[in-house]
PDB file of C-alpha atoms in Angstrom:
ATOM      1  CA  UNK A   1     -30.182 -48.302 -85.287  1.00  0.00           C
ATOM      2  CA  UNK A   2     -26.536 -47.294 -85.253  1.00  0.00           C
ATOM      3  CA  UNK A   3     -27.016 -45.333 -82.035  1.00  0.00           C
ATOM      4  CA  UNK A   4     -28.819 -48.307 -80.465  1.00  0.00           C
ATOM      5  CA  UNK A   5     -25.983 -50.651 -81.390  1.00  0.00           C
ATOM      6  CA  UNK A   6     -23.392 -48.279 -80.002  1.00  0.00           C
ATOM      7  CA  UNK A   7     -25.378 -47.893 -76.787  1.00  0.00           C
ATOM      8  CA  UNK A   8     -25.604 -51.664 -76.438  1.00  0.00           C
ATOM      9  CA  UNK A   9     -21.890 -52.076 -76.841  1.00  0.00           C
ATOM     10  CA  UNK A  10     -21.179 -49.309 -74.349  1.00  0.00           C
ATOM     11  CA  UNK A  11     -23.552 -50.882 -71.829  1.00  0.00           C
ATOM     12  CA  UNK A  12     -21.961 -54.291 -72.276  1.00  0.00           C
ATOM     13  CA  UNK A  13     -18.309 -53.432 -72.664  1.00  0.00           C
ATOM     14  CA  UNK A  14     -15.888 -53.459 -69.838  1.00  0.00           C
ATOM     15  CA  UNK A  15     -12.136 -53.445 -69.811  1.00  0.00           C
ATOM     16  CA  UNK A  16     -11.507 -54.853 -66.407  1.00  0.00           C
ATOM     17  CA  UNK A  17      -9.102 -52.258 -65.142  1.00  0.00           C
ATOM     18  CA  UNK A  18      -7.215 -53.644 -62.179  1.00  0.00           C
ATOM     19  CA  UNK A  19      -5.032 -56.600 -63.034  1.00  0.00           C
ATOM     20  CA  UNK A  20      -4.049 -57.329 -59.452  1.00  0.00           C
ATOM     21  CA  UNK A  21      -6.862 -59.581 -58.303  1.00  0.00           C
ATOM     22  CA  UNK A  22      -7.662 -62.747 -56.469  1.00  0.00           C
ATOM     23  CA  UNK A  23      -6.959 -65.489 -57.305  1.00  0.00           C
ATOM     24  CA  UNK A  24      -3.225 -65.181 -57.888  1.00  0.00           C
ATOM     25  CA  UNK A  25      -1.130 -66.613 -60.692  1.00  0.00           C
ATOM     26  CA  UNK A  26       1.178 -69.332 -59.354  1.00  0.00           C
ATOM     27  CA  UNK A  27      -1.033 -70.114 -56.356  1.00  0.00           C
ATOM     28  CA  UNK A  28      -3.750 -72.745 -55.845  1.00  0.00           C
ATOM     29  CA  UNK A  29      -6.932 -71.908 -57.718  1.00  0.00           C
ATOM     30  CA  UNK A  30     -10.131 -71.645 -55.651  1.00  0.00           C
ATOM     31  CA  UNK A  31     -12.126 -74.836 -55.404  1.00  0.00           C
ATOM     32  CA  UNK A  32     -15.825 -74.747 -56.242  1.00  0.00           C
ATOM     33  CA  UNK A  33     -18.939 -76.871 -56.200  1.00  0.00           C
ATOM     34  CA  UNK A  34     -21.320 -76.013 -59.016  1.00  0.00           C
ATOM     35  CA  UNK A  35     -23.944 -78.056 -60.847  1.00  0.00           C
ATOM     36  CA  UNK A  36     -23.871 -78.500 -64.597  1.00  0.00           C
ATOM     37  CA  UNK A  37     -26.803 -78.632 -67.001  1.00  0.00           C
ATOM     38  CA  UNK A  38     -27.340 -82.324 -66.223  1.00  0.00           C
ATOM     39  CA  UNK A  39     -27.549 -81.645 -62.498  1.00  0.00           C
ATOM     40  CA  UNK A  40     -24.138 -83.139 -61.768  1.00  0.00           C
ATOM     41  CA  UNK A  41     -22.039 -81.310 -59.202  1.00  0.00           C
ATOM     42  CA  UNK A  42     -18.472 -80.515 -60.220  1.00  0.00           C
ATOM     43  CA  UNK A  43     -15.604 -79.361 -58.052  1.00  0.00           C
ATOM     44  CA  UNK A  44     -12.097 -78.402 -59.056  1.00  0.00           C
ATOM     45  CA  UNK A  45     -10.706 -81.269 -57.006  1.00  0.00           C
ATOM     46  CA  UNK A  46     -12.638 -83.690 -59.245  1.00  0.00           C
ATOM     47  CA  UNK A  47     -10.176 -82.815 -62.006  1.00  0.00           C
ATOM     48  CA  UNK A  48      -6.922 -83.290 -60.105  1.00  0.00           C
ATOM     49  CA  UNK A  49      -4.214 -84.361 -62.524  1.00  0.00           C
ATOM     50  CA  UNK A  50      -5.826 -82.597 -65.492  1.00  0.00           C
ATOM     51  CA  UNK A  51      -5.478 -79.152 -66.979  1.00  0.00           C
ATOM     52  CA  UNK A  52      -8.700 -77.173 -66.524  1.00  0.00           C
ATOM     53  CA  UNK A  53      -9.819 -74.243 -68.665  1.00  0.00           C
ATOM     54  CA  UNK A  54     -12.558 -72.004 -67.265  1.00  0.00           C
ATOM     55  CA  UNK A  55     -14.547 -69.797 -69.643  1.00  0.00           C
ATOM     56  CA  UNK A  56     -17.076 -67.324 -68.295  1.00  0.00           C
ATOM     57  CA  UNK A  57     -19.808 -66.861 -70.848  1.00  0.00           C
ATOM     58  CA  UNK A  58     -23.057 -65.025 -71.656  1.00  0.00           C
ATOM     59  CA  UNK A  59     -24.617 -65.889 -75.002  1.00  0.00           C
ATOM     60  CA  UNK A  60     -26.230 -62.431 -75.308  1.00  0.00           C
ATOM     61  CA  UNK A  61     -22.887 -60.629 -75.047  1.00  0.00           C
ATOM     62  CA  UNK A  62     -21.571 -59.307 -78.395  1.00  0.00           C
ATOM     63  CA  UNK A  63     -18.016 -60.185 -77.381  1.00  0.00           C
ATOM     64  CA  UNK A  64     -19.021 -63.771 -76.664  1.00  0.00           C
ATOM     65  CA  UNK A  65     -20.945 -63.958 -79.938  1.00  0.00           C
ATOM     66  CA  UNK A  66     -17.806 -62.736 -81.714  1.00  0.00           C
ATOM     67  CA  UNK A  67     -15.842 -65.751 -80.513  1.00  0.00           C
ATOM     68  CA  UNK A  68     -18.689 -68.230 -81.040  1.00  0.00           C
ATOM     69  CA  UNK A  69     -18.467 -67.649 -84.773  1.00  0.00           C
ATOM     70  CA  UNK A  70     -16.144 -70.657 -84.644  1.00  0.00           C
ATOM     71  CA  UNK A  71     -13.087 -69.496 -82.737  1.00  0.00           C
ATOM     72  CA  UNK A  72     -14.306 -70.573 -79.292  1.00  0.00           C
ATOM     73  CA  UNK A  73     -15.433 -73.957 -80.551  1.00  0.00           C
ATOM     74  CA  UNK A  74     -12.048 -74.502 -82.217  1.00  0.00           C
ATOM     75  CA  UNK A  75     -10.256 -73.641 -79.002  1.00  0.00           C
ATOM     76  CA  UNK A  76     -12.488 -75.996 -76.995  1.00  0.00           C
ATOM     77  CA  UNK A  77     -11.656 -78.848 -79.369  1.00  0.00           C
ATOM     78  CA  UNK A  78      -7.960 -77.978 -79.393  1.00  0.00           C
ATOM     79  CA  UNK A  79      -7.802 -77.884 -75.596  1.00  0.00           C
ATOM     80  CA  UNK A  80      -9.624 -81.165 -75.114  1.00  0.00           C
ATOM     81  CA  UNK A  81      -8.272 -83.160 -78.062  1.00  0.00           C
ATOM     82  CA  UNK A  82      -4.673 -81.923 -78.219  1.00  0.00           C
ATOM     83  CA  UNK A  83      -3.992 -81.182 -74.549  1.00  0.00           C
ATOM     84  CA  UNK A  84      -6.411 -83.498 -72.759  1.00  0.00           C
ATOM     85  CA  UNK A  85      -7.790 -80.507 -70.915  1.00  0.00           C
ATOM     86  CA  UNK A  86     -11.136 -80.171 -69.191  1.00  0.00           C
ATOM     87  CA  UNK A  87     -13.067 -77.156 -70.543  1.00  0.00           C
ATOM     88  CA  UNK A  88     -15.772 -75.758 -68.266  1.00  0.00           C
ATOM     89  CA  UNK A  89     -18.032 -72.988 -69.534  1.00  0.00           C
ATOM     90  CA  UNK A  90     -19.452 -71.036 -66.595  1.00  0.00           C
ATOM     91  CA  UNK A  91     -22.627 -68.941 -66.572  1.00  0.00           C
ATOM     92  CA  UNK A  92     -22.803 -66.650 -63.538  1.00  0.00           C
ATOM     93  CA  UNK A  93     -25.760 -64.518 -64.678  1.00  0.00           C
ATOM     94  CA  UNK A  94     -28.306 -64.306 -61.870  1.00  0.00           C
ATOM     95  CA  UNK A  95     -31.874 -65.456 -62.624  1.00  0.00           C
ATOM     96  CA  UNK A  96     -33.723 -62.813 -64.624  1.00  0.00           C
ATOM     97  CA  UNK A  97     -30.598 -61.089 -65.864  1.00  0.00           C
ATOM     98  CA  UNK A  98     -28.999 -61.030 -69.304  1.00  0.00           C
ATOM     99  CA  UNK A  99     -27.369 -64.315 -70.157  1.00  0.00           C
ATOM    100  CA  UNK A 100     -29.212 -66.415 -67.570  1.00  0.00           C
ATOM    101  CA  UNK A 101     -30.437 -69.668 -69.059  1.00  0.00           C
ATOM    102  CA  UNK A 102     -32.149 -72.831 -67.922  1.00  0.00           C
ATOM    103  CA  UNK A 103     -30.236 -76.098 -68.187  1.00  0.00           C
ATOM    104  CA  UNK A 104     -32.273 -76.951 -71.275  1.00  0.00           C
ATOM    105  CA  UNK A 105     -31.491 -73.613 -72.916  1.00  0.00           C
ATOM    106  CA  UNK A 106     -27.805 -74.014 -72.140  1.00  0.00           C
ATOM    107  CA  UNK A 107     -27.801 -77.443 -73.770  1.00  0.00           C
ATOM    108  CA  UNK A 108     -29.616 -76.030 -76.801  1.00  0.00           C
ATOM    109  CA  UNK A 109     -26.964 -73.327 -77.126  1.00  0.00           C
ATOM    110  CA  UNK A 110     -24.176 -75.891 -76.923  1.00  0.00           C
ATOM    111  CA  UNK A 111     -25.795 -77.999 -79.639  1.00  0.00           C
ATOM    112  CA  UNK A 112     -26.780 -75.126 -81.951  1.00  0.00           C
ATOM    113  CA  UNK A 113     -23.313 -73.576 -81.805  1.00  0.00           C
ATOM    114  CA  UNK A 114     -21.526 -76.934 -82.140  1.00  0.00           C
ATOM    115  CA  UNK A 115     -19.676 -76.045 -78.961  1.00  0.00           C
ATOM    116  CA  UNK A 116     -17.449 -78.586 -77.243  1.00  0.00           C
ATOM    117  CA  UNK A 117     -17.135 -77.853 -73.518  1.00  0.00           C
ATOM    118  CA  UNK A 118     -16.698 -80.706 -71.085  1.00  0.00           C
ATOM    119  CA  UNK A 119     -19.606 -79.238 -69.142  1.00  0.00           C
ATOM    120  CA  UNK A 120     -21.553 -76.004 -68.740  1.00  0.00           C
ATOM    121  CA  UNK A 121     -21.720 -74.916 -65.093  1.00  0.00           C
ATOM    122  CA  UNK A 122     -24.701 -72.916 -63.856  1.00  0.00           C
ATOM    123  CA  UNK A 123     -23.351 -70.574 -61.184  1.00  0.00           C
ATOM    124  CA  UNK A 124     -26.620 -68.777 -60.393  1.00  0.00           C
ATOM    125  CA  UNK A 125     -25.413 -67.694 -56.955  1.00  0.00           C
ATOM    126  CA  UNK A 126     -22.305 -66.147 -58.467  1.00  0.00           C
ATOM    127  CA  UNK A 127     -20.175 -67.737 -55.750  1.00  0.00           C
ATOM    128  CA  UNK A 128     -17.791 -69.366 -58.221  1.00  0.00           C
ATOM    129  CA  UNK A 129     -17.530 -66.226 -60.327  1.00  0.00           C
ATOM    130  CA  UNK A 130     -16.734 -64.052 -57.336  1.00  0.00           C
ATOM    131  CA  UNK A 131     -14.177 -66.551 -56.035  1.00  0.00           C
ATOM    132  CA  UNK A 132     -12.369 -66.227 -59.357  1.00  0.00           C
ATOM    133  CA  UNK A 133     -12.996 -62.495 -59.641  1.00  0.00           C
ATOM    134  CA  UNK A 134     -14.606 -63.131 -63.029  1.00  0.00           C
ATOM    135  CA  UNK A 135     -15.706 -59.725 -64.258  1.00  0.00           C
ATOM    136  CA  UNK A 136     -16.483 -60.030 -67.953  1.00  0.00           C
ATOM    137  CA  UNK A 137     -17.543 -62.491 -70.602  1.00  0.00           C
ATOM    138  CA  UNK A 138     -15.455 -64.079 -71.885  1.00  0.00           C
ATOM    139  CA  UNK A 139     -13.005 -64.204 -68.958  1.00  0.00           C
ATOM    140  CA  UNK A 140     -10.538 -67.074 -69.194  1.00  0.00           C
ATOM    141  CA  UNK A 141      -8.515 -69.090 -66.659  1.00  0.00           C
ATOM    142  CA  UNK A 142      -6.150 -72.031 -66.992  1.00  0.00           C
ATOM    143  CA  UNK A 143      -5.390 -74.279 -64.020  1.00  0.00           C
ATOM    144  CA  UNK A 144      -2.660 -76.899 -64.247  1.00  0.00           C
ATOM    145  CA  UNK A 145      -2.754 -80.542 -63.190  1.00  0.00           C
ATOM    146  CA  UNK A 146      -1.601 -79.598 -59.681  1.00  0.00           C
ATOM    147  CA  UNK A 147      -4.455 -77.139 -59.209  1.00  0.00           C
ATOM    148  CA  UNK A 148      -2.239 -74.093 -59.679  1.00  0.00           C
ATOM    149  CA  UNK A 149      -3.594 -71.077 -61.560  1.00  0.00           C
ATOM    150  CA  UNK A 150      -1.381 -70.599 -64.582  1.00  0.00           C
ATOM    151  CA  UNK A 151      -3.290 -68.083 -66.756  1.00  0.00           C
ATOM    152  CA  UNK A 152      -5.964 -65.459 -66.135  1.00  0.00           C
ATOM    153  CA  UNK A 153      -7.321 -62.831 -68.502  1.00  0.00           C
ATOM    154  CA  UNK A 154      -8.676 -62.291 -71.975  1.00  0.00           C
ATOM    155  CA  UNK A 155      -9.183 -64.838 -74.685  1.00  0.00           C
ATOM    156  CA  UNK A 156      -7.193 -62.684 -77.068  1.00  0.00           C
ATOM    157  CA  UNK A 157      -5.440 -59.358 -77.459  1.00  0.00           C
ATOM    158  CA  UNK A 158      -8.001 -57.460 -79.536  1.00  0.00           C
ATOM    159  CA  UNK A 159     -10.838 -55.934 -77.456  1.00  0.00           C
ATOM    160  CA  UNK A 160     -13.357 -55.643 -80.237  1.00  0.00           C
ATOM    161  CA  UNK A 161     -16.677 -57.346 -80.974  1.00  0.00           C
ATOM    162  CA  UNK A 162     -15.835 -57.846 -84.642  1.00  0.00           C
ATOM    163  CA  UNK A 163     -15.090 -61.454 -85.641  1.00  0.00           C
ATOM    164  CA  UNK A 164     -12.973 -60.149 -88.520  1.00  0.00           C
ATOM    165  CA  UNK A 165     -10.408 -59.011 -85.926  1.00  0.00           C
ATOM    166  CA  UNK A 166      -9.769 -62.509 -84.573  1.00  0.00           C
ATOM    167  CA  UNK A 167      -7.039 -63.583 -87.057  1.00  0.00           C
ATOM    168  CA  UNK A 168      -4.875 -60.583 -86.164  1.00  0.00           C
ATOM    169  CA  UNK A 169      -5.102 -61.084 -82.410  1.00  0.00           C
ATOM    170  CA  UNK A 170      -2.804 -63.008 -80.107  1.00  0.00           C
ATOM    171  CA  UNK A 171      -4.818 -66.001 -78.912  1.00  0.00           C
ATOM    172  CA  UNK A 172      -3.790 -66.037 -75.273  1.00  0.00           C
ATOM    173  CA  UNK A 173      -5.403 -69.347 -74.273  1.00  0.00           C
ATOM    174  CA  UNK A 174      -3.969 -71.185 -77.276  1.00  0.00           C
ATOM    175  CA  UNK A 175      -0.577 -69.647 -76.603  1.00  0.00           C
ATOM    176  CA  UNK A 176      -0.605 -70.547 -72.906  1.00  0.00           C
ATOM    177  CA  UNK A 177      -1.690 -74.151 -73.464  1.00  0.00           C
ATOM    178  CA  UNK A 178       1.032 -74.579 -76.057  1.00  0.00           C
ATOM    179  CA  UNK A 179       3.683 -73.203 -73.758  1.00  0.00           C
ATOM    180  CA  UNK A 180       2.511 -75.418 -70.892  1.00  0.00           C
ATOM    181  CA  UNK A 181       2.642 -78.482 -73.134  1.00  0.00           C
ATOM    182  CA  UNK A 182       6.193 -77.574 -74.144  1.00  0.00           C
ATOM    183  CA  UNK A 183       7.248 -77.233 -70.523  1.00  0.00           C
ATOM    184  CA  UNK A 184       7.851 -73.536 -70.945  1.00  0.00           C
ATOM    185  CA  UNK A 185       6.887 -70.640 -68.735  1.00  0.00           C
ATOM    186  CA  UNK A 186       3.739 -68.891 -69.900  1.00  0.00           C
ATOM    187  CA  UNK A 187       4.924 -65.736 -71.594  1.00  0.00           C
ATOM    188  CA  UNK A 188       1.797 -63.717 -70.762  1.00  0.00           C
ATOM    189  CA  UNK A 189       0.174 -65.298 -67.683  1.00  0.00           C
ATOM    190  CA  UNK A 190      -1.942 -62.263 -66.780  1.00  0.00           C
ATOM    191  CA  UNK A 191      -3.710 -60.198 -69.424  1.00  0.00           C
ATOM    192  CA  UNK A 192      -6.531 -57.710 -69.504  1.00  0.00           C
ATOM    193  CA  UNK A 193      -9.923 -59.346 -70.055  1.00  0.00           C
ATOM    194  CA  UNK A 194     -12.533 -57.562 -72.121  1.00  0.00           C
ATOM    195  CA  UNK A 195     -16.216 -58.097 -72.784  1.00  0.00           C
ATOM    196  CA  UNK A 196     -19.580 -57.648 -71.088  1.00  0.00           C
ATOM    197  CA  UNK A 197     -19.755 -57.383 -67.324  1.00  0.00           C
ATOM    198  CA  UNK A 198     -20.820 -60.543 -65.522  1.00  0.00           C
ATOM    199  CA  UNK A 199     -24.437 -60.055 -64.427  1.00  0.00           C
ATOM    200  CA  UNK A 200     -24.202 -61.052 -60.748  1.00  0.00           C
TER     201      UNK A 200
END
């Protein structure tokens, strides 16, 4: 059992090595057109004037499950209620691969986990994920009201799958949103994401 668990983590885990990637911090974020679980098409330009948080997710990933013990939901509520941000969870798993879900399954996950995204986008083609160079789950991005990419990287500083490690980690998304709200420069705008590889 222990060997199986270790093998699963090894197969899922990826520290995305190169930090120099497209898109680029300080430049316009790529636009997209992706449907959500209700069949509504969303584009980045729809949210002009609002801060947008993008979260790549895969419910079968141990690193995602770590943060859905309550931390991710808290951050979704904080972003939306305290900063007026739009939070879009994005699933780029191709049909038949780990993490792919139907719209109904995605809605069931949102309800059962008491999650609070603005919408869950179903990027089956992977076009949105590739445009953002999303490589792992969770992989996080923050786009400001002018459509400029302000943060890209991990959700926190501790690349483990253990929820007990969350309190000791730097919460990069929380930190960045707070600094943006204070009119300050983001102290760590580009960090190393960790998690399971996106199943394009």
